[in-house]
């Protein structure tokens, strides 16, 4: 035996054989652990149940006498209670799942001098090549090992909760039997012993009998059928005097995610707010409820259980069945279809003898913004302030309302709902259904004349009128003389021309209207004829 050359794994056996006083009789089991996994959280102990594959051969000639591999079914037994031959009871002790070892069993720890069943001859030394697949004990409980946990965990799952989760399911040996998704992104490992899993029967061809199951689980969301909408207020602007109620129309931005943070929709990505009525069933029930009681500019996180969202059906490929939805909401503005223009005077001069009204020609400054402060337009962007004649439908109705009743030098803030602004369609640069915020200052005011008139008397007109117009008393009034007469009336504040229009053009139009025969002068008969033809209520020049 001095120059023995032994195969790997049999050296220990030969050493023991040699050490046995040269008798050639193996005195104990010889174990060769020729493959041991790097991680071994648990070793086989007495009374453990194990599931393993093996090839059994004779030591003398290597001939196979049994194999679980050939039968296609792993062997299951309990260790240390005499259910296996004594040599295997000893040789399997301390083994790890996925370990491979070669166990050599002498006859007196196997089938002795009798053998068995014509398969094992008397005094046979047996060699078992074993791969351990599974270990469990009747005292085992479900083992949970948390690999990762979110920094913030306001709620944990409890009995009667409904959960959605991803998982990878493997046997204890690592062999996969099922997976809810192909990527291996998991957070928690759950180890379930056979008697708490599929037991002695296994599950079809997927899960063997008496298999310990390992689930790597990522919890997607959790809810209870009794859950209500959860609202977390993130930010409320100062000076909130009005909150949303049922029937209001709201514009808001949002990010929509699942409870694991996966984004499923975002209004920011579309660069367009979501616009809807509140409390009228235009959105999911949970959102209808969560959008009430908010201020303009408020930010909230809203968590909606599936029975108040899209339920067990979900929405196509966008929302899975029974999904809890999380919305981060930012209110841009809201209004009610019955809202008037809201006007706040921020400065009023001490003297205010005249205020703006219909037909007046005004000059004003303005800034137009959204309710979140986004500036849309400003008169400061142009070379001169804006002008308009009130009542001429040249500006949006809400701005017209905001400019009425102002003194020169007065400043105001006006909140204009969309139905008095640019409506549901918006305008260039103005979003659909946007509430507008105007800062106004009246710079100049010229009192006007009624619609359709070019000139009005501010008191009684001269009587008789024609002699007053005929400045040189030559019985004819040319354009120059008519212009001088009208200009004098305006300068002496006895009459008023339509403001905002070139005075000479108005006076010329008035002259042409009175010069019936177009001979370049007005005579008294033409003036009388004009008065006779037009009743008082339709005259347009008040002469």
Coordinates of C-alpha atoms in Angstrom, one line a residue:
X1 CA 0.0 0.0 0.0
X2 CA 3.1 2.3 0.1
X3 CA 2.6 3.4 -3.5
X4 CA -1.2 3.5 -3.7
X5 CA -2.6 5.9 -6.3
X6 CA -6.2 6.7 -5.4
X7 CA -9.0 8.5 -7.3
X8 CA -10.1 11.7 -5.8
X9 CA -12.5 11.1 -2.9
X10 CA -11.2 7.6 -2.0
X11 CA -8.0 8.5 -0.2
X12 CA -9.8 8.9 3.1
X13 CA -11.3 5.4 2.6
X14 CA -8.0 3.8 1.8
X15 CA -6.3 5.5 4.7
X16 CA -8.9 4.1 7.1
X17 CA -8.6 0.7 5.5
X18 CA -4.9 0.8 5.9
X19 CA -5.1 2.0 9.4
X20 CA -7.3 -0.9 10.4
X21 CA -4.4 -3.1 11.3
X22 CA -4.0 -4.2 7.8
X23 CA -7.1 -6.3 8.1
X24 CA -8.7 -4.9 4.9
X25 CA -12.0 -4.3 6.8
X26 CA -13.6 -0.8 6.5
X27 CA -14.6 0.1 10.1
X28 CA -16.8 3.2 9.4
X29 CA -18.5 5.3 6.8
X30 CA -16.1 7.3 4.5
X31 CA -17.4 10.6 3.3
X32 CA -15.9 12.6 0.4
X33 CA -17.4 16.1 0.1
X34 CA -16.2 16.7 -3.4
X35 CA -18.6 19.7 -4.0
X36 CA -19.7 22.0 -1.2
X37 CA -21.7 25.2 -2.1
X38 CA -20.2 28.6 -1.0
X39 CA -23.3 29.4 1.1
X40 CA -24.7 26.8 3.4
X41 CA -27.3 28.3 5.8
X42 CA -28.4 24.9 7.1
X43 CA -26.9 21.4 7.5
X44 CA -28.7 18.0 7.8
X45 CA -29.2 16.9 11.4
X46 CA -30.9 13.9 13.0
X47 CA -34.7 13.9 12.5
X48 CA -34.5 16.2 9.5
X49 CA -36.4 15.2 6.3
X50 CA -34.3 15.3 3.2
X51 CA -34.9 14.9 -0.6
X52 CA -31.9 13.9 -2.6
X53 CA -30.7 12.2 -5.8
X54 CA -28.2 9.4 -5.8
X55 CA -26.3 6.8 -7.8
X56 CA -25.5 3.6 -5.9
X57 CA -22.6 1.4 -7.1
X58 CA -20.5 -1.4 -5.7
X59 CA -17.1 -0.4 -4.5
X60 CA -15.5 -3.6 -5.8
X61 CA -16.3 -3.1 -9.5
X62 CA -18.2 0.2 -9.8
X63 CA -21.3 -1.6 -11.1
X64 CA -24.5 0.4 -10.5
X65 CA -27.2 -1.3 -8.4
X66 CA -29.7 1.6 -8.0
X67 CA -30.2 5.2 -9.1
X68 CA -32.9 7.8 -8.3
X69 CA -31.8 9.6 -11.5
X70 CA -32.8 6.6 -13.6
X71 CA -36.2 6.5 -11.9
X72 CA -36.6 10.2 -12.5
X73 CA -37.8 10.8 -8.9
X74 CA -35.7 12.1 -6.0
X75 CA -35.5 9.9 -2.8
X76 CA -37.2 11.3 0.3
X77 CA -36.5 10.1 3.9
X78 CA -35.9 11.1 7.5
X79 CA -32.3 11.0 8.8
X80 CA -31.1 9.4 12.0
X81 CA -34.2 7.3 12.9
X82 CA -33.2 4.0 11.3
X83 CA -35.3 4.5 8.1
X84 CA -32.1 4.3 6.1
X85 CA -29.2 1.9 6.4
X86 CA -26.9 3.0 9.3
X87 CA -24.1 4.1 7.0
X88 CA -26.4 6.5 5.1
X89 CA -27.9 7.8 8.3
X90 CA -24.3 8.7 9.3
X91 CA -23.0 9.7 5.9
X92 CA -25.8 12.3 5.2
X93 CA -25.3 14.2 8.5
X94 CA -24.0 17.7 8.1
X95 CA -24.8 17.9 4.4
X96 CA -25.8 21.1 2.7
X97 CA -28.4 21.7 -0.1
X98 CA -26.7 21.4 -3.5
X99 CA -23.7 19.6 -1.9
X100 CA -22.4 16.6 -3.7
X101 CA -20.7 13.9 -1.7
X102 CA -19.6 10.3 -2.1
X103 CA -20.5 8.1 0.8
X104 CA -18.7 4.7 1.1
X105 CA -20.5 2.3 3.4
X106 CA -18.9 -0.9 4.8
X107 CA -21.1 -4.0 4.9
X108 CA -21.8 -4.0 8.6
X109 CA -23.3 -0.5 8.3
X110 CA -25.2 -1.5 5.1
X111 CA -26.7 -5.0 4.4
X112 CA -24.1 -7.1 6.3
X113 CA -23.3 -10.7 5.5
X114 CA -26.7 -11.4 4.2
X115 CA -27.2 -8.8 1.5
X116 CA -30.7 -8.0 0.3
X117 CA -33.2 -9.1 -2.4
X118 CA -30.7 -10.5 -4.8
X119 CA -29.5 -7.0 -5.6
X120 CA -26.9 -6.5 -2.8
X121 CA -24.6 -9.5 -2.3
X122 CA -23.3 -10.5 1.1
X123 CA -20.4 -8.4 2.5
X124 CA -20.8 -5.7 -0.2
X125 CA -19.1 -2.3 0.3
X126 CA -21.5 0.3 -1.2
X127 CA -20.8 3.7 -2.7
X128 CA -23.5 6.3 -2.9
X129 CA -23.0 9.5 -5.0
X130 CA -25.5 11.9 -3.5
X131 CA -26.8 15.4 -4.5
X132 CA -28.9 16.9 -1.7
X133 CA -31.9 18.8 -3.0
X134 CA -33.9 19.8 0.1
X135 CA -33.9 19.8 3.9
X136 CA -36.8 20.4 6.3
X137 CA -38.1 19.6 9.7
X138 CA -41.6 19.3 11.2
X139 CA -40.7 22.0 13.6
X140 CA -39.8 24.4 10.7
X141 CA -41.7 27.6 10.2
X142 CA -41.8 29.9 7.2
X143 CA -38.5 31.7 7.0
X144 CA -38.6 35.3 5.8
X145 CA -35.4 37.2 5.0
X146 CA -35.9 40.8 4.0
X147 CA -33.3 41.9 1.5
X148 CA -34.5 45.5 1.0
X149 CA -37.1 47.8 2.5
X150 CA -38.2 51.3 1.4
X151 CA -37.0 54.2 3.5
X152 CA -40.6 55.1 4.2
X153 CA -43.1 52.4 5.1
X154 CA -46.3 53.9 6.3
X155 CA -48.2 50.6 6.1
X156 CA -47.5 46.9 6.2
X157 CA -49.7 44.1 4.9
X158 CA -52.0 42.4 7.4
X159 CA -54.6 39.6 7.5
X160 CA -57.5 40.3 5.1
X161 CA -55.4 42.7 3.0
X162 CA -55.3 42.2 -0.7
X163 CA -51.8 42.3 -2.2
X164 CA -50.2 42.4 -5.6
X165 CA -46.7 41.2 -5.9
X166 CA -44.1 39.9 -8.3
X167 CA -42.2 36.7 -7.5
X168 CA -39.6 34.2 -8.6
X169 CA -40.4 30.7 -7.3
X170 CA -37.6 28.2 -6.9
X171 CA -37.0 24.9 -5.1
X172 CA -34.5 25.0 -2.3
X173 CA -31.9 23.8 -4.8
X174 CA -32.4 26.9 -6.9
X175 CA -34.3 25.2 -9.6
X176 CA -37.0 27.6 -10.9
X177 CA -40.6 26.3 -11.0
X178 CA -42.5 29.5 -11.6
X179 CA -42.1 33.3 -12.0
X180 CA -44.5 36.2 -12.4
X181 CA -42.0 38.1 -14.4
X182 CA -38.8 37.4 -16.2
X183 CA -36.5 40.1 -14.6
X184 CA -35.0 39.0 -11.3
X185 CA -35.9 42.1 -9.2
X186 CA -36.9 41.0 -5.8
X187 CA -37.1 42.4 -2.3
X188 CA -38.0 39.6 0.1
X189 CA -37.1 35.9 0.3
X190 CA -39.7 33.5 1.8
X191 CA -38.8 29.8 2.5
X192 CA -41.8 27.5 2.9
X193 CA -41.4 23.9 4.2
X194 CA -43.3 21.2 2.3
X195 CA -46.0 20.6 4.9
X196 CA -46.9 24.3 4.5
X197 CA -46.7 24.2 0.8
X198 CA -47.7 21.3 -1.6
X199 CA -46.8 18.4 0.8
X200 CA -46.5 14.8 -0.2
X201 CA -48.3 15.2 -3.5
X202 CA -46.4 18.1 -4.9
X203 CA -47.9 20.0 -7.7
X204 CA -48.0 18.2 -11.1
X205 CA -44.7 18.1 -12.8
X206 CA -43.7 21.5 -11.6
X207 CA -43.3 21.0 -7.8
X208 CA -42.0 17.6 -6.6
X209 CA -43.5 15.9 -3.5
X210 CA -42.1 17.1 -0.2
X211 CA -40.4 20.1 -1.8
X212 CA -39.3 23.2 0.2
X213 CA -40.3 26.3 -1.8
X214 CA -38.3 29.5 -2.0
X215 CA -40.1 32.7 -3.2
X216 CA -38.3 35.9 -3.9
X217 CA -41.0 38.5 -3.6
X218 CA -41.4 42.1 -4.6
X219 CA -44.5 43.6 -3.1
X220 CA -46.2 45.8 -5.7
X221 CA -49.1 47.1 -3.5
X222 CA -51.3 46.3 -0.6
X223 CA -54.9 47.4 0.2
X224 CA -57.9 46.3 2.1
X225 CA -61.4 46.2 0.6
X226 CA -62.5 48.6 3.4
X227 CA -59.8 51.2 2.5
X228 CA -60.8 54.7 1.6
X229 CA -58.9 57.3 -0.4
X230 CA -55.8 58.5 1.5
X231 CA -54.8 62.1 1.1
X232 CA -51.4 63.5 2.1
X233 CA -51.2 67.3 1.9
X234 CA -47.8 68.3 0.6
X235 CA -48.1 72.0 0.2
X236 CA -50.8 74.6 0.7
X237 CA -50.2 78.2 -0.4
X238 CA -50.8 81.1 2.0
X239 CA -54.0 83.1 1.9
X240 CA -56.2 80.2 0.6
X241 CA -59.7 81.7 0.9
X242 CA -61.6 79.3 -1.4
X243 CA -61.5 75.5 -1.8
X244 CA -62.9 73.2 -4.5
X245 CA -66.4 71.9 -4.1
X246 CA -68.6 69.5 -6.1
X247 CA -69.6 71.2 -9.4
X248 CA -66.4 73.2 -9.8
X249 CA -64.2 72.8 -12.9
X250 CA -60.5 72.1 -12.1
X251 CA -57.3 72.1 -14.0
X252 CA -54.4 70.2 -12.5
X253 CA -51.1 68.5 -13.2
X254 CA -50.3 65.0 -11.9
X255 CA -47.9 62.1 -11.9
X256 CA -49.6 58.8 -11.6
X257 CA -47.6 55.8 -10.2
X258 CA -48.2 52.4 -8.6
X259 CA -47.3 51.9 -5.0
X260 CA -43.8 50.6 -6.0
X261 CA -43.1 54.0 -7.7
X262 CA -43.6 52.8 -11.3
X263 CA -45.0 55.6 -13.4
X264 CA -48.1 54.8 -15.5
X265 CA -49.1 58.3 -16.6
X266 CA -48.2 61.9 -16.3
X267 CA -49.8 65.2 -17.4
X268 CA -46.4 66.9 -17.3
X269 CA -45.1 64.6 -20.0
X270 CA -48.0 65.7 -22.2
X271 CA -47.3 69.3 -21.2
X272 CA -51.1 69.7 -20.7
X273 CA -53.2 69.9 -17.6
X274 CA -56.0 67.5 -16.9
X275 CA -59.3 69.4 -16.9
X276 CA -62.5 68.1 -15.4
X277 CA -65.6 68.8 -13.4
X278 CA -65.5 67.7 -9.7
X279 CA -68.0 65.4 -8.1
X280 CA -69.9 64.6 -11.3
X281 CA -68.5 61.2 -12.3
X282 CA -66.1 62.4 -15.0
X283 CA -63.2 60.8 -13.3
X284 CA -62.7 57.7 -11.1
X285 CA -64.6 57.8 -7.8
X286 CA -61.5 58.1 -5.7
X287 CA -60.2 61.1 -7.6
X288 CA -63.6 62.7 -7.7
X289 CA -63.5 62.5 -3.9
X290 CA -59.8 63.6 -3.5
X291 CA -60.2 66.7 -5.7
X292 CA -62.6 68.3 -3.3
X293 CA -61.4 70.8 -0.6
X294 CA -58.3 71.9 -2.5
X295 CA -56.8 75.4 -2.9
X296 CA -55.3 76.9 -6.1
X297 CA -51.6 76.0 -6.0
X298 CA -52.1 73.1 -3.5
X299 CA -50.1 69.9 -3.8
X300 CA -51.4 66.6 -2.6
X301 CA -50.5 62.9 -2.7
X302 CA -53.6 60.8 -3.2
X303 CA -53.6 57.0 -2.8
X304 CA -56.7 55.3 -4.3
X305 CA -57.5 51.6 -3.7
X306 CA -58.7 49.7 -6.7
X307 CA -62.4 49.5 -5.7
X308 CA -62.4 53.3 -6.0
X309 CA -60.2 53.3 -9.2
X310 CA -60.3 50.7 -12.0
X311 CA -61.2 47.7 -10.0
X312 CA -60.5 44.1 -10.8
X313 CA -60.5 44.7 -14.6
X314 CA -57.8 47.4 -14.8
X315 CA -57.3 49.3 -18.1
X316 CA -55.7 47.4 -20.9
X317 CA -52.0 47.3 -20.7
X318 CA -51.9 50.6 -18.7
X319 CA -53.5 49.7 -15.3
X320 CA -53.2 46.1 -14.0
X321 CA -56.2 44.5 -12.4
X322 CA -56.7 45.4 -8.7
X323 CA -54.0 48.1 -8.8
X324 CA -53.6 50.7 -6.1
X325 CA -52.9 54.1 -7.7
X326 CA -50.9 57.0 -6.3
X327 CA -51.4 60.5 -7.8
X328 CA -49.2 63.5 -7.0
X329 CA -51.5 66.4 -7.8
X330 CA -50.8 70.1 -8.3
X331 CA -53.8 72.3 -8.6
X332 CA -53.3 75.0 -11.3
X333 CA -56.7 76.7 -11.0
X334 CA -60.4 76.0 -10.6
X335 CA -63.7 77.9 -11.1
X336 CA -67.4 77.4 -11.1
X337 CA -69.4 78.0 -14.3
X338 CA -71.5 80.6 -12.3
X339 CA -68.4 82.6 -11.1
X340 CA -68.4 86.3 -11.8
X341 CA -65.2 88.4 -12.3
X342 CA -63.6 88.9 -9.0
X343 CA -62.2 92.4 -8.6
X344 CA -59.9 93.7 -5.9
X345 CA -58.9 97.4 -5.8
X346 CA -55.2 97.6 -4.8
X347 CA -54.9 101.4 -5.2
X348 CA -57.3 104.3 -5.6
X349 CA -56.4 107.9 -6.0
X350 CA -57.8 110.4 -3.5
X351 CA -59.6 112.4 -6.1
X352 CA -61.9 110.4 -8.4
X353 CA -64.4 112.7 -10.2
X354 CA -64.9 110.5 -13.2
X355 CA -65.0 106.7 -13.7
X356 CA -64.8 104.6 -16.8
X357 CA -68.0 103.3 -18.4
X358 CA -69.4 102.0 -21.7
X359 CA -68.4 104.0 -24.8
X360 CA -65.4 105.6 -23.0
X361 CA -62.0 105.5 -24.6
X362 CA -59.4 104.3 -22.2
X363 CA -55.6 103.7 -22.0
X364 CA -54.4 101.1 -19.5
X365 CA -51.6 98.9 -18.4
X366 CA -52.0 95.2 -17.7
X367 CA -50.2 92.0 -16.8
X368 CA -52.0 88.8 -17.6
X369 CA -51.0 85.6 -15.8
X370 CA -52.2 82.1 -15.0
X371 CA -53.2 81.5 -11.4
X372 CA -49.9 79.7 -10.8
X373 CA -48.1 83.0 -11.6
X374 CA -47.1 82.1 -15.2
X375 CA -47.0 85.4 -17.1
X376 CA -48.8 85.2 -20.4
X377 CA -49.0 88.8 -21.7
X378 CA -48.1 92.3 -20.6
X379 CA -48.7 95.7 -22.1
X380 CA -45.1 96.5 -21.0
X381 CA -44.0 94.3 -23.8
X382 CA -45.2 96.9 -26.3
X383 CA -44.1 100.4 -27.2
X384 CA -47.3 102.0 -25.8
X385 CA -50.0 101.1 -23.3
X386 CA -53.1 99.3 -24.5
X387 CA -56.3 101.2 -25.6
X388 CA -59.9 100.3 -26.1
X389 CA -63.4 101.7 -26.2
X390 CA -65.5 100.1 -23.5
X391 CA -68.5 98.3 -24.8
X392 CA -67.1 97.8 -28.3
X393 CA -66.4 94.0 -27.8
X394 CA -62.7 94.6 -28.5
X395 CA -61.5 92.7 -25.3
X396 CA -62.7 89.6 -23.5
X397 CA -65.9 90.1 -21.4
X398 CA -64.1 89.6 -18.1
X399 CA -61.5 92.2 -18.9
X400 CA -64.2 94.6 -20.0
X401 CA -65.9 94.1 -16.6
X402 CA -62.6 94.6 -14.8
X403 CA -62.0 97.9 -16.5
X404 CA -65.3 99.5 -15.8
X405 CA -65.8 102.0 -12.9
X406 CA -62.1 102.8 -12.7
X407 CA -60.6 106.2 -11.9
X408 CA -57.5 107.4 -13.7
X409 CA -54.6 106.2 -11.6
X410 CA -56.6 103.4 -10.1
X411 CA -55.0 99.9 -9.9
X412 CA -56.9 96.6 -9.7
X413 CA -56.5 92.8 -9.6
X414 CA -59.2 90.9 -11.6
X415 CA -59.7 87.1 -11.6
X416 CA -61.5 86.1 -14.8
X417 CA -63.1 82.6 -15.1
X418 CA -62.8 81.0 -18.5
X419 CA -66.4 81.5 -19.5
X420 CA -65.7 85.3 -19.3
X421 CA -62.2 84.8 -20.8
X422 CA -61.0 82.6 -23.6
X423 CA -63.4 79.7 -22.8
X424 CA -62.9 76.0 -23.3
X425 CA -60.7 76.4 -26.5
X426 CA -58.2 78.9 -25.1
X427 CA -56.4 81.3 -27.4
X428 CA -52.8 81.8 -28.6
X429 CA -50.7 81.1 -25.5
X430 CA -53.8 80.8 -23.2
X431 CA -54.5 77.2 -22.2
X432 CA -58.0 75.7 -22.6
X433 CA -60.4 76.6 -19.7
X434 CA -57.8 78.7 -18.0
X435 CA -58.7 81.1 -15.2
X436 CA -56.8 84.4 -15.8
X437 CA -55.3 86.8 -13.4
X438 CA -55.1 90.5 -14.5
X439 CA -53.2 93.4 -12.9
X440 CA -54.7 96.6 -14.2
X441 CA -53.9 100.3 -14.1
X442 CA -56.0 103.0 -15.8
X443 CA -53.8 105.6 -17.3
X444 CA -56.1 107.8 -19.3
X445 CA -59.8 108.2 -19.8
X446 CA -61.7 110.0 -22.5
X447 CA -65.5 110.0 -22.1
X448 CA -67.2 108.5 -25.1
X449 CA -70.3 108.8 -27.3
X450 CA -73.0 106.2 -27.8
X451 CA -72.4 103.4 -30.3
X452 CA -72.9 104.7 -33.9
X453 CA -72.6 108.4 -33.0
X454 CA -69.7 110.6 -34.1
X455 CA -70.5 113.6 -32.0
X456 CA -72.8 114.5 -29.1
X457 CA -73.7 117.7 -27.4
X458 CA -72.9 117.9 -23.7
X459 CA -75.7 120.5 -23.2
X460 CA -78.2 122.2 -25.3
X461 CA -77.2 122.8 -28.9
X462 CA -77.2 126.4 -30.3
X463 CA -80.7 127.5 -31.3
X464 CA -81.0 128.2 -34.2
X465 CA -78.1 125.9 -35.2
X466 CA -77.3 127.0 -38.8
X467 CA -76.5 130.6 -38.1
X468 CA -74.1 129.4 -35.3
X469 CA -72.4 127.2 -37.9
X470 CA -72.3 129.9 -40.6
X471 CA -69.4 131.9 -39.0
X472 CA -69.1 134.4 -41.8
X473 CA -72.9 134.6 -42.4
X474 CA -72.6 133.9 -46.2
X475 CA -75.4 131.3 -46.1
X476 CA -73.0 128.5 -46.8
X477 CA -70.7 126.4 -44.5
X478 CA -67.7 124.8 -46.3
X479 CA -65.6 122.0 -44.6
X480 CA -63.1 124.5 -43.1
X481 CA -65.8 126.6 -41.5
X482 CA -67.6 123.4 -40.2
X483 CA -64.3 122.0 -38.8
X484 CA -63.7 125.3 -37.0
X485 CA -67.2 125.3 -35.5
X486 CA -67.1 121.7 -34.2
X487 CA -63.5 122.1 -32.9
X488 CA -64.7 125.1 -30.9
X489 CA -67.6 123.2 -29.4
X490 CA -65.2 120.4 -28.3
X491 CA -62.6 122.8 -26.9
X492 CA -65.3 124.7 -24.9
X493 CA -66.6 121.3 -23.6
X494 CA -70.0 121.9 -25.2
X495 CA -69.7 118.8 -27.4
X496 CA -67.7 115.6 -27.7
X497 CA -66.3 113.7 -30.7
X498 CA -66.0 109.9 -30.6
X499 CA -62.7 109.3 -28.8
X500 CA -60.0 107.0 -30.1
X501 CA -60.6 108.1 -33.7
X502 CA -58.8 110.8 -35.7
X503 CA -60.9 114.0 -35.1
X504 CA -60.4 115.4 -38.6
X505 CA -61.7 112.1 -40.1
X506 CA -64.8 112.2 -38.0
X507 CA -65.5 115.8 -38.8
X508 CA -65.1 115.2 -42.5
X509 CA -67.5 112.2 -42.3
X510 CA -70.0 114.4 -40.5
X511 CA -69.7 117.2 -43.1
X512 CA -70.1 114.7 -46.0
X513 CA -73.2 113.4 -44.3
X514 CA -74.8 116.9 -44.2
X515 CA -73.6 118.0 -47.6
X516 CA -76.5 116.4 -49.4
X517 CA -75.8 117.7 -53.0
X518 CA -72.1 117.2 -52.6
X519 CA -71.3 120.8 -53.7
X520 CA -68.7 121.3 -51.0
X521 CA -70.8 123.3 -48.6
X522 CA -73.7 122.9 -46.2
X523 CA -76.7 125.2 -46.6
X524 CA -79.6 125.7 -44.2
X525 CA -82.1 123.7 -46.3
X526 CA -79.7 120.7 -46.2
X527 CA -79.5 120.9 -42.5
X528 CA -83.3 121.2 -42.1
X529 CA -83.8 118.3 -44.6
X530 CA -81.5 116.1 -42.6
X531 CA -83.4 116.9 -39.4
X532 CA -86.7 116.1 -41.1
X533 CA -85.6 112.8 -42.5
X534 CA -84.1 111.3 -39.3
X535 CA -86.2 111.0 -36.2
X536 CA -84.4 111.9 -33.0
X537 CA -83.7 108.3 -31.9
X538 CA -81.7 107.4 -35.0
X539 CA -79.7 110.6 -35.6
X540 CA -76.0 109.9 -35.6
X541 CA -74.4 113.3 -35.5
X542 CA -76.6 115.1 -33.0
X543 CA -76.6 118.3 -35.1

